[in-house]
Amino acid sequence: MTLRVLYLAHDLADPAIRRRVLMLRAGGAEVMLAGFRRDENALAAVEGIQPIELGTTSDGQFVQRAVSVVKASLLVKSKLGHLPRPDVIIARNLEMLSVAYRARHIFGSPVPMVYECLDIHRLMLRKDVIGSALRSLEGRFSRDASLLITSSPAFVEHYFKPLSDVDLPVMLLENKVLDLEDNHGAASVSQSPPTPEQPWKIGWFGALRCAKSLKLLSDFTRAMEGRVVVDMRGRPAHGEFDDFDALIAREPYISFHGAYRNPEDLADIYSQIHFVWAIDFYEEGQNSSWLLPNRLYEGCRHGGIPIALKGTETAHYLNRKAIGFEIGDASVAALTSLFETMTTERCLQAVEHLNGQDPRNFTLNKGDCETFVARLSALPAPHSRATMARQKPAHSSSGPATVPTPKTSATKVDVHDG
């Protein structure tokens, strides 16, 4: 029987939402999509799916988003009640978890819920009454859920295990490249190392929300006088910059090339650069230090050499696999030191190290999608989860595993076997 999924999205224009919908459909699920919209992005549309819009929200406008969520929660029956009963509801981020909490009973009997949290907002980490209240709400809304999906073990280690009130089995679903053609060849790079007259190219792709990165790269490329340039692609969070377009226009060595389709355009855009900017200071010392970004996996899969900041989870990932480059601090001097010593031979050796990796480290194929959907199909009904939590979990030699609870373990889990 086909699994019917209601996916509640925090931002219908987010390419990551499209990628998750594609993954669910590739796994054999029927997907109904509903959520908020922050802006227009035609490249985030999924053929054959007409999303239900619950309202409009804005980046960085927490109060406005909270009001929109309350309104959507009150109107959930009129907005979603006409849909066929889903077999599972996936709620992306806390705001959608609150909507799912209200929606789970409108289909006749409670529907299993999944909480998908791929970022830890700084408000959740506050040690005052605001942070405490938000964590309490998160715990309350997740109490009848059956599974937590997150993308980095550091989120479990630094937030869900020690701070959060969420008490759920955990599935680690990394931000890997969706490879539905199962094209697991060796990583490759079409862009050859530059001649002495040509610049090195750094690609900064995806969610562009870090003003500190832009300032650092601006100062660095100017200091290098064009020997290193930066190509930016993706969705700028305009609220995080003082006139993003004007800033880019003033930079002689930084270019913005707009949005792209993920995964369809990845091979092309990564073939045009040598290095991947896998550094983020958006929530420095917190979420930015713990995440494993999409561009990390995309670059490694397509031959772009990642550059990470020492001490972050991204740097730990690169160190474990002996790939990429690390800078010791966020300074022009550190970047200059890296590129003043960069040679064709050193670049080719770094690409060779990427080629030596198992491509499955960076990709999810159709079989992984099917395993993911099978895991969702096996979720217990809400009323039985508390009973199951008291039972000792069975162990299996294959298939998707879960961590019994983030309060007791932060073990890494993948959706694929082996």
XYZ file of N, CA and C in Angstrom, residues 91-350:
780
model
N 6.613 17.321 10.030
C 6.599 18.752 10.333
C 8.020 19.290 10.318
N 8.298 20.214 9.416
C 9.632 20.790 9.287
C 9.734 22.019 10.190
N 10.548 21.922 11.218
C 10.825 23.002 12.175
C 9.699 23.146 13.197
N 10.002 23.883 14.252
C 9.083 24.009 15.378
C 7.757 24.633 14.967
N 7.793 25.627 14.089
C 6.547 26.295 13.733
C 5.559 25.328 13.078
N 6.079 24.408 12.261
C 5.190 23.452 11.609
C 4.818 22.306 12.549
N 5.664 22.029 13.529
C 5.330 21.025 14.534
C 4.090 21.456 15.309
N 3.976 22.751 15.576
C 2.804 23.243 16.290
C 1.543 23.098 15.441
N 1.684 23.292 14.130
C 0.541 23.089 13.225
C 0.176 21.608 13.175
N 1.189 20.746 13.083
C 0.944 19.298 13.053
C 0.264 18.829 14.325
N 0.642 19.409 15.456
C 0.056 19.055 16.750
C -1.453 19.289 16.738
N -1.856 20.386 16.059
C -3.284 20.689 15.945
C -3.953 19.824 14.873
N -3.180 19.497 13.822
C -3.781 18.825 12.663
C -3.939 17.325 12.850
N -3.242 16.747 13.806
C -3.152 15.285 13.840
C -4.482 14.606 14.153
N -5.460 15.347 14.691
C -6.736 14.734 15.059
C -7.853 15.005 14.051
N -7.603 15.848 13.052
C -8.723 16.270 12.193
C -9.096 15.214 11.147
N -8.315 14.125 11.072
C -8.563 13.117 10.049
C -9.281 11.885 10.594
N -9.883 12.006 11.761
C -10.679 10.918 12.315
C -9.998 10.186 13.446
N -8.721 9.926 13.309
C -7.928 9.324 14.377
C -6.530 9.906 14.311
N -5.823 9.946 15.429
C -4.499 10.582 15.439
C -3.544 9.944 14.416
N -2.793 10.801 13.731
C -1.855 10.359 12.698
C -0.439 10.397 13.274
N 0.397 9.392 12.994
C 1.799 9.453 13.437
C 2.480 10.720 12.923
N 3.269 11.341 13.792
C 3.963 12.573 13.440
C 5.471 12.371 13.474
N 6.156 13.113 12.615
C 7.610 13.155 12.592
C 8.037 14.613 12.707
N 8.988 14.876 13.578
C 9.542 16.221 13.751
C 10.874 16.274 13.019
N 10.942 17.101 11.982
C 12.170 17.256 11.208
C 12.804 18.597 11.568
N 13.979 18.550 12.179
C 14.653 19.766 12.644
C 16.094 19.748 12.134
N 16.384 20.590 11.144
C 17.700 20.605 10.516
C 18.490 21.860 10.854
N 17.951 22.703 11.693
C 18.645 23.882 12.212
C 18.160 24.138 13.624
N 19.046 24.631 14.482
C 18.675 25.007 15.850
C 18.719 26.527 15.934
N 17.558 27.142 15.969
C 17.491 28.606 16.003
C 18.076 29.131 17.307
N 18.719 30.279 17.220
C 19.385 30.838 18.406
C 18.416 31.091 19.556
N 17.139 31.366 19.248
C 16.172 31.596 20.329
C 15.975 30.345 21.179
N 16.131 29.173 20.566
C 15.961 27.926 21.302
C 17.078 27.708 22.310
N 18.190 28.408 22.139
C 19.366 28.213 22.990
C 19.488 29.256 24.092
N 18.580 30.199 24.093
C 18.638 31.239 25.131
C 18.410 30.635 26.514
N 19.078 31.196 27.504
C 18.987 30.681 28.873
C 18.000 31.470 29.723
N 17.208 32.312 29.058
C 16.226 33.110 29.785
C 14.839 32.491 29.636
N 13.827 33.251 30.028
C 12.463 32.742 30.020
C 11.989 32.467 28.594
N 12.488 33.231 27.610
C 12.080 33.014 26.218
C 12.560 31.655 25.730
N 13.849 31.383 25.927
C 14.380 30.085 25.518
C 13.707 28.939 26.227
N 13.486 29.093 27.530
C 12.836 28.040 28.309
C 11.420 27.783 27.811
N 10.706 28.860 27.484
C 9.332 28.712 27.007
C 9.287 28.013 25.656
N 10.209 28.377 24.761
C 10.229 27.751 23.441
C 10.591 26.271 23.525
N 11.545 25.945 24.385
C 11.910 24.536 24.540
C 10.763 23.742 25.159
N 10.034 24.381 26.046
C 8.879 23.724 26.648
C 7.800 23.454 25.596
N 7.565 24.445 24.722
C 6.599 24.254 23.643
C 7.046 23.137 22.705
N 8.336 23.120 22.380
C 8.877 22.080 21.509
C 8.644 20.699 22.125
N 8.893 20.581 23.426
C 8.671 19.322 24.102
C 7.209 18.926 24.106
N 6.346 19.902 24.346
C 4.907 19.615 24.390
C 4.393 19.176 23.020
N 4.760 19.927 21.969
C 4.259 19.615 20.632
C 4.817 18.300 20.101
N 5.994 17.898 20.569
C 6.619 16.666 20.069
C 6.251 15.444 20.898
N 5.504 15.647 21.944
C 5.276 14.558 22.893
C 4.522 13.385 22.272
N 3.659 13.652 21.286
C 2.922 12.575 20.633
C 3.533 12.192 19.288
N 4.716 12.728 18.987
C 5.399 12.356 17.750
C 6.082 11.001 17.919
N 6.497 10.417 16.811
C 7.099 9.089 16.831
C 8.574 9.097 16.474
N 9.086 10.199 15.889
C 10.454 10.204 15.387
C 10.955 11.639 15.256
N 12.239 11.820 15.538
C 12.936 13.080 15.269
C 13.930 12.842 14.146
N 13.874 13.664 13.102
C 14.858 13.623 12.021
C 15.734 14.861 12.137
N 17.039 14.664 12.148
C 17.973 15.784 12.136
C 19.156 15.432 11.247
N 20.000 16.427 10.937
C 20.988 16.251 9.872
C 22.435 16.237 10.339
N 22.673 16.471 11.616
C 24.049 16.483 12.116
C 24.095 15.883 13.513
N 25.082 15.025 13.792
C 25.189 14.467 15.146
C 25.450 15.533 16.188
N 26.030 16.664 15.779
C 26.300 17.734 16.728
C 25.011 18.370 17.243
N 23.941 18.348 16.461
C 22.661 18.862 16.944
C 22.157 18.032 18.121
N 22.334 16.712 18.021
C 21.938 15.835 19.121
C 22.844 16.063 20.326
N 24.151 16.123 20.070
C 25.133 16.242 21.150
C 25.012 17.558 21.914
N 24.787 18.657 21.182
C 24.824 19.974 21.810
C 23.451 20.548 22.154
N 22.380 20.010 21.542
C 21.062 20.573 21.827
C 20.056 19.519 22.292
N 19.751 18.545 21.452
C 18.658 17.634 21.795
C 18.959 16.802 23.034
N 20.205 16.400 23.203
C 20.549 15.598 24.371
C 20.611 16.416 25.662
N 21.325 17.570 25.699
C 21.472 18.262 26.982
C 20.417 19.321 27.286
N 19.740 19.885 26.254
C 18.905 21.063 26.489
C 17.434 20.858 26.162
N 17.157 20.191 25.066
C 15.787 20.115 24.563
C 14.904 19.239 25.442
N 13.614 19.539 25.416
C 12.613 18.698 26.071
C 12.083 17.623 25.135
N 12.610 17.554 23.908
C 12.198 16.517 22.960
C 12.764 15.174 23.417
N 11.911 14.168 23.478
C 12.321 12.833 23.909
C 11.805 11.825 22.895
N 12.548 11.694 21.784
C 12.116 10.859 20.672
C 13.271 10.019 20.141
N 12.962 8.890 19.493
C 13.995 8.205 18.723
C 14.513 9.151 17.632
N 15.788 9.034 17.299
C 16.421 9.963 16.359
C 16.871 9.238 15.106
N 16.566 9.823 13.968
C 17.140 9.371 12.697
C 18.032 10.481 12.161
N 19.289 10.164 11.895
C 20.199 11.118 11.281
C 20.073 10.999 9.772
N 19.591 12.044 9.149
C 19.412 12.087 7.698
C 20.236 13.262 7.179
N 21.467 12.974 6.776
C 22.397 14.036 6.393
C 21.943 14.725 5.109
N 22.464 15.932 4.892
C 22.091 16.746 3.737
C 22.830 16.298 2.473
N 22.745 15.024 2.186
C 23.474 14.467 1.054
C 22.789 14.806 -0.271
N 23.534 14.662 -1.339
C 23.016 14.919 -2.682
C 22.034 13.821 -3.061
N 20.879 14.218 -3.572
C 19.887 13.253 -4.020
C 20.260 12.789 -5.424
N 20.606 11.523 -5.563
C 21.089 10.935 -6.807
C 20.114 9.850 -7.251
N 19.011 10.264 -7.857
C 17.953 9.324 -8.200
C 18.302 8.454 -9.398
N 19.328 8.836 -10.138
C 19.793 7.996 -11.240
C 20.765 6.937 -10.739
N 21.078 6.990 -9.434
C 22.034 6.054 -8.834
C 23.355 6.082 -9.594
N 23.792 7.307 -9.894
C 24.987 7.504 -10.710
C 26.208 7.592 -9.807
N 26.511 6.479 -9.120
C 27.569 6.480 -8.113
C 28.948 6.289 -8.736
N 29.337 7.215 -9.584
C 30.700 7.201 -10.103
C 31.616 7.977 -9.179
N 32.908 7.981 -9.498
C 33.851 8.735 -8.672
C 33.597 10.223 -8.837
N 33.876 10.976 -7.805
C 33.751 12.427 -7.890
C 34.695 12.940 -8.962
N 34.270 13.981 -9.644
C 35.108 14.523 -10.707
C 34.973 16.028 -10.746
N 35.942 16.690 -11.347
C 35.903 18.136 -11.494
C 36.237 18.479 -12.940
N 35.310 19.190 -13.589
C 35.525 19.552 -14.988
C 36.440 20.767 -15.108
N 36.401 21.621 -14.093
C 37.223 22.828 -14.108
C 38.658 22.452 -13.773
N 39.583 22.642 -14.695
C 40.986 22.345 -14.446
C 41.592 23.428 -13.566
N 42.622 23.091 -12.781
C 43.320 24.131 -12.027
C 43.755 25.263 -12.956
N 43.708 26.486 -12.496
C 43.990 27.615 -13.393
C 45.452 27.702 -13.790
N 45.665 28.341 -14.924
C 47.026 28.707 -15.309
C 47.468 29.862 -14.425
N 48.749 30.212 -14.428
C 49.212 31.324 -13.593
C 48.474 32.636 -13.836
N 47.880 32.792 -15.021
C 47.167 34.034 -15.325
C 45.698 33.987 -14.908
N 45.219 32.827 -14.496
C 43.813 32.672 -14.146
C 43.633 32.582 -12.630
N 42.446 32.958 -12.128
C 42.222 32.932 -10.677
C 41.729 31.577 -10.184
N 41.979 31.296 -8.905
C 41.270 30.218 -8.219
C 39.829 30.686 -7.998
N 38.883 29.741 -8.052
C 37.475 30.092 -7.869
C 36.897 29.374 -6.656
N 36.316 30.158 -5.762
C 35.588 29.622 -4.606
C 34.098 29.723 -4.895
N 33.369 28.636 -4.693
C 31.922 28.655 -4.842
C 31.237 28.737 -3.487
N 30.340 29.694 -3.348
C 29.515 29.809 -2.145
C 28.070 29.656 -2.602
N 27.507 28.466 -2.412
C 26.206 28.113 -2.972
C 25.225 27.737 -1.868
N 23.944 27.965 -2.148
C 22.890 27.516 -1.242
C 22.195 28.662 -0.545
N 21.964 28.502 0.762
C 21.333 29.541 1.577
C 22.384 30.595 1.901
N 22.247 31.774 1.315
C 23.223 32.858 1.478
C 22.699 33.812 2.551
N 23.143 33.605 3.772
C 22.561 34.353 4.893
C 23.623 34.911 5.831
N 24.902 34.784 5.462
C 25.979 35.110 6.393
C 26.710 36.375 5.957
N 26.372 37.501 6.577
C 27.014 38.770 6.240
C 28.499 38.754 6.585
N 28.869 38.039 7.629
C 30.286 37.981 8.015
C 31.103 37.261 6.947
N 30.555 36.207 6.362
C 31.254 35.515 5.281
C 31.455 36.436 4.088
N 30.420 37.177 3.734
C 30.540 38.088 2.594
C 31.606 39.145 2.844
N 31.641 39.691 4.055
C 32.656 40.704 4.385
C 34.064 40.095 4.337
N 34.209 38.903 4.902
C 35.520 38.257 4.909
C 35.987 37.952 3.489
N 35.104 37.399 2.672
C 35.475 37.071 1.299
C 35.725 38.326 0.472
N 35.001 39.385 0.759
C 35.242 40.653 0.068
C 36.637 41.177 0.378
N 36.966 41.227 1.658
C 38.290 41.722 2.063
C 39.402 40.829 1.522
N 39.163 39.511 1.562
C 40.178 38.571 1.117
C 40.429 38.677 -0.388
N 39.372 38.669 -1.189
C 39.567 38.719 -2.640
C 40.187 40.038 -3.070
N 39.845 41.112 -2.393
C 40.493 42.398 -2.695
C 41.983 42.335 -2.345
N 42.299 41.715 -1.212
C 43.708 41.597 -0.812
C 44.496 40.750 -1.809
N 43.836 39.768 -2.393
C 44.492 38.893 -3.374
C 44.509 39.502 -4.766
N 43.846 40.622 -4.922
C 43.868 41.393 -6.175
C 43.477 40.545 -7.386
N 42.433 39.727 -7.191
C 41.897 38.972 -8.313
C 42.500 37.605 -8.523
N 43.484 37.229 -7.744
C 44.049 35.878 -7.890
C 43.089 34.816 -7.359
N 42.131 35.241 -6.535
C 41.045 34.375 -6.068
C 39.739 35.139 -6.255
N 38.737 34.476 -6.848
C 37.427 35.092 -7.030
C 36.374 34.194 -6.399
N 35.178 34.749 -6.208
C 34.084 34.013 -5.565
C 32.853 34.054 -6.455
N 32.261 32.891 -6.710
C 30.970 32.773 -7.383
C 29.922 32.419 -6.345
N 28.844 33.208 -6.271
C 27.747 32.946 -5.341
C 26.506 32.522 -6.130
N 25.813 31.516 -5.629
C 24.565 31.056 -6.237
C 23.617 30.616 -5.117
N 22.337 30.855 -5.322
C 21.366 30.407 -4.341
C 20.357 31.478 -3.991
N 19.884 31.451 -2.741
C 18.845 32.369 -2.265
C 19.412 33.269 -1.171
N 19.635 34.540 -1.470
C 20.109 35.448 -0.431
C 19.007 35.746 0.582
N 19.376 35.750 1.860
C 18.470 36.220 2.913
C 18.666 37.731 3.006
N 17.886 38.467 2.236
C 18.130 39.903 2.081
C 18.089 40.644 3.411
N 17.325 40.134 4.357
C 17.248 40.799 5.650
C 18.535 40.744 6.448
N 19.454 39.855 6.081
C 20.724 39.719 6.800
C 21.825 40.612 6.236
N 21.554 41.289 5.123
C 22.557 42.124 4.478
C 22.047 43.559 4.343
N 22.958 44.499 4.360
C 22.623 45.894 4.079
C 22.639 46.097 2.570
N 21.519 45.780 1.925
C 21.374 45.892 0.471
C 22.317 44.934 -0.240
N 21.899 43.674 -0.299
C 22.711 42.617 -0.888
C 23.155 42.964 -2.304
N 22.228 43.416 -3.138
C 22.552 43.694 -4.538
C 23.618 44.775 -4.663
N 23.508 45.807 -3.846
C 24.490 46.889 -3.898
C 25.856 46.413 -3.409
N 25.866 45.579 -2.394
C 27.131 45.045 -1.886
C 27.856 44.247 -2.962
N 27.113 43.371 -3.656
C 27.724 42.553 -4.698
C 28.212 43.426 -5.852
N 27.420 44.424 -6.197
C 27.787 45.301 -7.320
C 29.097 46.035 -7.063
N 29.418 46.273 -5.802
C 30.649 47.009 -5.470
C 31.882 46.115 -5.439
N 31.670 44.801 -5.466
C 32.798 43.886 -5.327
C 33.382 43.496 -6.683
N 34.653 43.766 -6.911
C 35.246 43.445 -8.213
C 35.504 41.968 -8.441
N 35.552 41.186 -7.342
C 35.959 39.789 -7.484
C 34.916 38.806 -6.954
N 33.691 39.302 -6.725
C 32.591 38.449 -6.266
C 31.414 38.633 -7.205
N 30.828 37.508 -7.653
C 29.699 37.544 -8.577
C 28.556 36.705 -8.026
N 27.328 37.179 -8.245
C 26.141 36.428 -7.856
C 25.415 35.990 -9.120
N 25.126 34.679 -9.216
C 24.564 34.115 -10.440
C 23.132 33.603 -10.264
N 22.479 33.916 -9.149
C 21.078 33.564 -8.981
C 20.847 32.162 -8.438
N 19.580 31.746 -8.494
C 19.162 30.454 -7.941
C 19.505 29.325 -8.901
N 19.402 28.103 -8.399
C 19.667 26.924 -9.211
C 18.783 25.784 -8.724
N 18.657 24.760 -9.558
C 17.859 23.586 -9.196
C 18.757 22.562 -8.512
N 18.216 21.993 -7.452
C 18.938 20.968 -6.702
C 18.087 19.699 -6.716
N 18.563 18.613 -7.301
C 19.962 18.310 -7.653
C 20.330 18.503 -9.122
N 19.371 18.931 -9.963
C 19.601 18.884 -11.404
C 20.793 19.715 -11.881
N 21.049 20.867 -11.255
C 22.086 21.772 -11.743
C 23.428 21.617 -11.039
N 23.525 20.710 -10.092
C 24.719 20.666 -9.246
C 25.993 20.360 -10.022
N 25.950 19.359 -10.887
C 27.166 18.993 -11.629
C 27.688 20.171 -12.430
N 26.794 20.928 -13.030
C 27.200 22.060 -13.864
C 27.818 23.185 -13.031
N 27.147 23.584 -11.954
C 27.650 24.746 -11.216
C 28.922 24.431 -10.442
N 29.063 23.188 -9.964
C 30.286 22.849 -9.237
C 31.459 22.610 -10.180
N 31.175 22.332 -11.451
C 32.265 22.166 -12.417
C 32.941 23.497 -12.731
N 32.319 24.607 -12.330
C 32.846 25.924 -12.662
C 33.710 26.528 -11.553
N 33.876 25.792 -10.450
C 34.667 26.321 -9.331
C 35.675 25.259 -8.873
N 36.653 25.688 -8.068
C 37.654 24.766 -7.540
C 37.406 24.405 -6.075
N 36.944 25.387 -5.294
C 36.801 25.222 -3.850
C 35.376 25.575 -3.416
N 34.954 24.991 -2.305
C 33.615 25.219 -1.757
C 33.730 25.941 -0.422
N 33.033 27.056 -0.291
C 32.972 27.780 0.978
C 32.006 27.046 1.902
N 32.547 26.220 2.788
C 31.733 25.410 3.709
C 31.787 26.004 5.113
N 31.788 27.328 5.186
C 31.894 28.067 6.454
C 30.668 28.954 6.593
N 30.154 29.083 7.804
C 28.967 29.888 8.066
C 29.091 30.498 9.460
N 28.795 31.787 9.555
C 28.835 32.473 10.856
C 27.470 33.028 11.234
N 26.430 32.561 10.540
C 25.097 33.129 10.740
C 24.672 33.055 12.206
N 24.897 31.915 12.830
C 24.671 31.783 14.276
C 25.952 31.195 14.853
N 26.961 32.037 14.872
C 28.328 31.640 15.201
C 28.408 31.039 16.605
N 29.142 29.927 16.699
C 29.316 29.257 17.982
C 28.154 28.373 18.375
N 27.075 28.430 17.604
C 25.899 27.598 17.894
C 25.564 26.788 16.642
N 24.427 27.086 16.013
C 23.992 26.319 14.853
C 25.061 26.247 13.762
N 25.751 27.363 13.523
C 26.754 27.403 12.451
C 27.933 26.483 12.742
N 28.215 26.258 14.001
C 29.317 25.373 14.365
C 28.907 23.902 14.332
N 27.607 23.642 14.396
C 27.127 22.265 14.530
C 26.632 21.659 13.230
N 26.242 22.491 12.272
C 25.610 21.956 11.069
C 26.603 21.300 10.113
N 26.080 20.438 9.267
C 26.800 19.867 8.125
C 26.031 20.326 6.890
N 26.489 21.374 6.213
C 25.675 22.044 5.192
C 25.552 21.250 3.902
N 24.512 21.571 3.142
C 24.299 20.948 1.841
C 25.534 21.063 0.961
N 26.143 22.252 0.961
C 27.264 22.498 0.044
C 28.471 21.617 0.347
N 28.561 21.118 1.564
C 29.649 20.205 1.901
C 29.538 18.929 1.066
N 28.353 18.314 1.067
C 28.139 17.073 0.331
C 28.137 17.320 -1.176
N 27.533 18.433 -1.586
C 27.480 18.752 -3.010
C 28.882 18.927 -3.589
N 29.717 19.680 -2.879
C 31.070 19.907 -3.351
C 31.869 18.621 -3.420
N 31.805 17.832 -2.345
C 32.563 16.577 -2.329
C 32.095 15.636 -3.434
N 30.810 15.601 -3.693
C 30.285 14.711 -4.736
C 30.744 15.138 -6.121
N 30.901 16.459 -6.323
C 31.186 16.967 -7.668
C 32.583 17.566 -7.803
N 33.484 17.207 -6.905
C 34.881 17.573 -7.071
C 35.263 18.954 -6.584
N 34.372 19.636 -5.895
C 34.705 20.932 -5.303
C 35.328 20.721 -3.935
N 36.492 21.263 -3.708
C 37.241 21.007 -2.477
C 36.719 21.909 -1.360
N 36.180 21.335 -0.279
C 35.610 22.169 0.786
C 36.666 22.853 1.640
N 36.338 24.069 2.067
C 37.145 24.825 3.021
C 36.296 25.012 4.269
N 36.802 24.558 5.421
C 36.051 24.615 6.676
C 36.833 25.395 7.722
N 36.129 25.778 8.777
C 36.737 26.506 9.889
C 37.041 25.543 11.024
N 38.244 25.607 11.531
C 38.688 24.720 12.607
C 37.721 24.772 13.792
N 37.446 23.590 14.345
C 36.598 23.498 15.525
C 35.126 23.276 15.239
N 34.702 23.387 13.978
C 33.301 23.179 13.625
C 33.052 21.714 13.296
N 31.779 21.332 13.279
C 31.427 19.964 12.912
C 31.838 19.668 11.472
N 31.764 20.672 10.605
C 32.207 20.485 9.220
C 33.691 20.146 9.166
N 34.498 20.848 9.949
C 35.936 20.560 9.986
C 36.188 19.159 10.543
N 35.433 18.758 11.568
C 35.580 17.408 12.112
C 35.264 16.374 11.034
N 34.242 16.628 10.252
C 33.850 15.723 9.169
C 34.997 15.585 8.164
N 35.576 16.712 7.758
C 36.683 16.670 6.798
C 37.896 15.953 7.384
N 38.168 16.195 8.640
C 39.322 15.549 9.279
C 39.149 14.037 9.346
N 37.924 13.590 9.656
C 37.677 12.145 9.734
C 37.926 11.457 8.398
N 37.634 12.169 7.317
C 37.783 11.578 5.992
C 39.076 12.009 5.297
N 39.871 12.851 5.953
C 41.145 13.325 5.397
C 40.951 13.970 4.032
N 39.982 14.879 3.949
C 39.711 15.592 2.702
C 39.586 17.084 2.998
N 39.686 17.905 1.954
C 39.446 19.336 2.068
C 40.538 20.084 2.791
N 40.251 21.359 3.072
C 41.184 22.237 3.763
C 40.496 22.918 4.938
N 41.292 23.274 5.922
C 40.807 23.907 7.145
C 41.593 25.175 7.408
N 40.907 26.244 7.792
C 41.601 27.455 8.238
C 41.427 27.586 9.741
N 42.452 28.109 10.399
C 42.446 28.149 11.860
C 41.561 29.212 12.449
N 41.332 30.300 11.700
C 40.467 31.374 12.204
C 39.870 32.114 11.015
N 38.828 32.876 11.304
C 38.111 33.590 10.252
C 38.809 34.921 9.966
N 39.891 34.858 9.236
C 40.663 36.072 8.959
C 41.181 36.063 7.534
N 41.435 37.260 7.039
C 42.058 37.400 5.728
C 43.425 36.730 5.737
N 44.141 36.861 6.838
C 45.481 36.270 6.935
C 45.436 34.751 6.786
N 44.457 34.111 7.416
C 44.351 32.650 7.336
C 44.039 32.203 5.915
N 43.121 32.901 5.255
C 42.788 32.561 3.875
C 43.952 32.851 2.938
N 44.626 33.958 3.178
C 45.781 34.297 2.344
C 46.864 33.238 2.473
N 47.110 32.781 3.689
C 48.115 31.746 3.910
C 47.765 30.473 3.144
N 46.471 30.104 3.130
C 46.041 28.911 2.408
C 46.296 29.049 0.910
N 45.928 30.193 0.349
C 46.001 30.330 -1.109
C 47.376 30.778 -1.599
N 48.170 31.393 -0.754
C 49.538 31.721 -1.167
C 50.357 30.447 -1.356
N 49.953 29.384 -0.674
C 50.681 28.115 -0.783
C 49.961 27.112 -1.690
N 48.846 27.549 -2.335
C 48.091 26.651 -3.197
C 48.798 26.508 -4.540
N 48.984 25.265 -4.953
C 49.607 24.969 -6.229
C 48.704 24.018 -7.009
N 48.990 23.888 -8.294
C 48.232 22.936 -9.104
C 48.335 21.536 -8.524
N 49.550 21.151 -8.116
C 49.756 19.818 -7.569
C 48.949 19.620 -6.285
N 48.929 20.617 -5.424
C 48.196 20.505 -4.160
C 46.691 20.399 -4.415
N 46.207 21.172 -5.360
C 44.791 21.121 -5.714
C 44.423 19.754 -6.275
N 45.229 19.246 -7.201
C 44.945 17.950 -7.800
C 45.009 16.827 -6.767
N 45.922 16.944 -5.806
C 46.010 15.946 -4.747
C 44.745 15.966 -3.895
N 44.212 17.165 -3.619
C 42.976 17.270 -2.834
C 41.801 16.646 -3.583
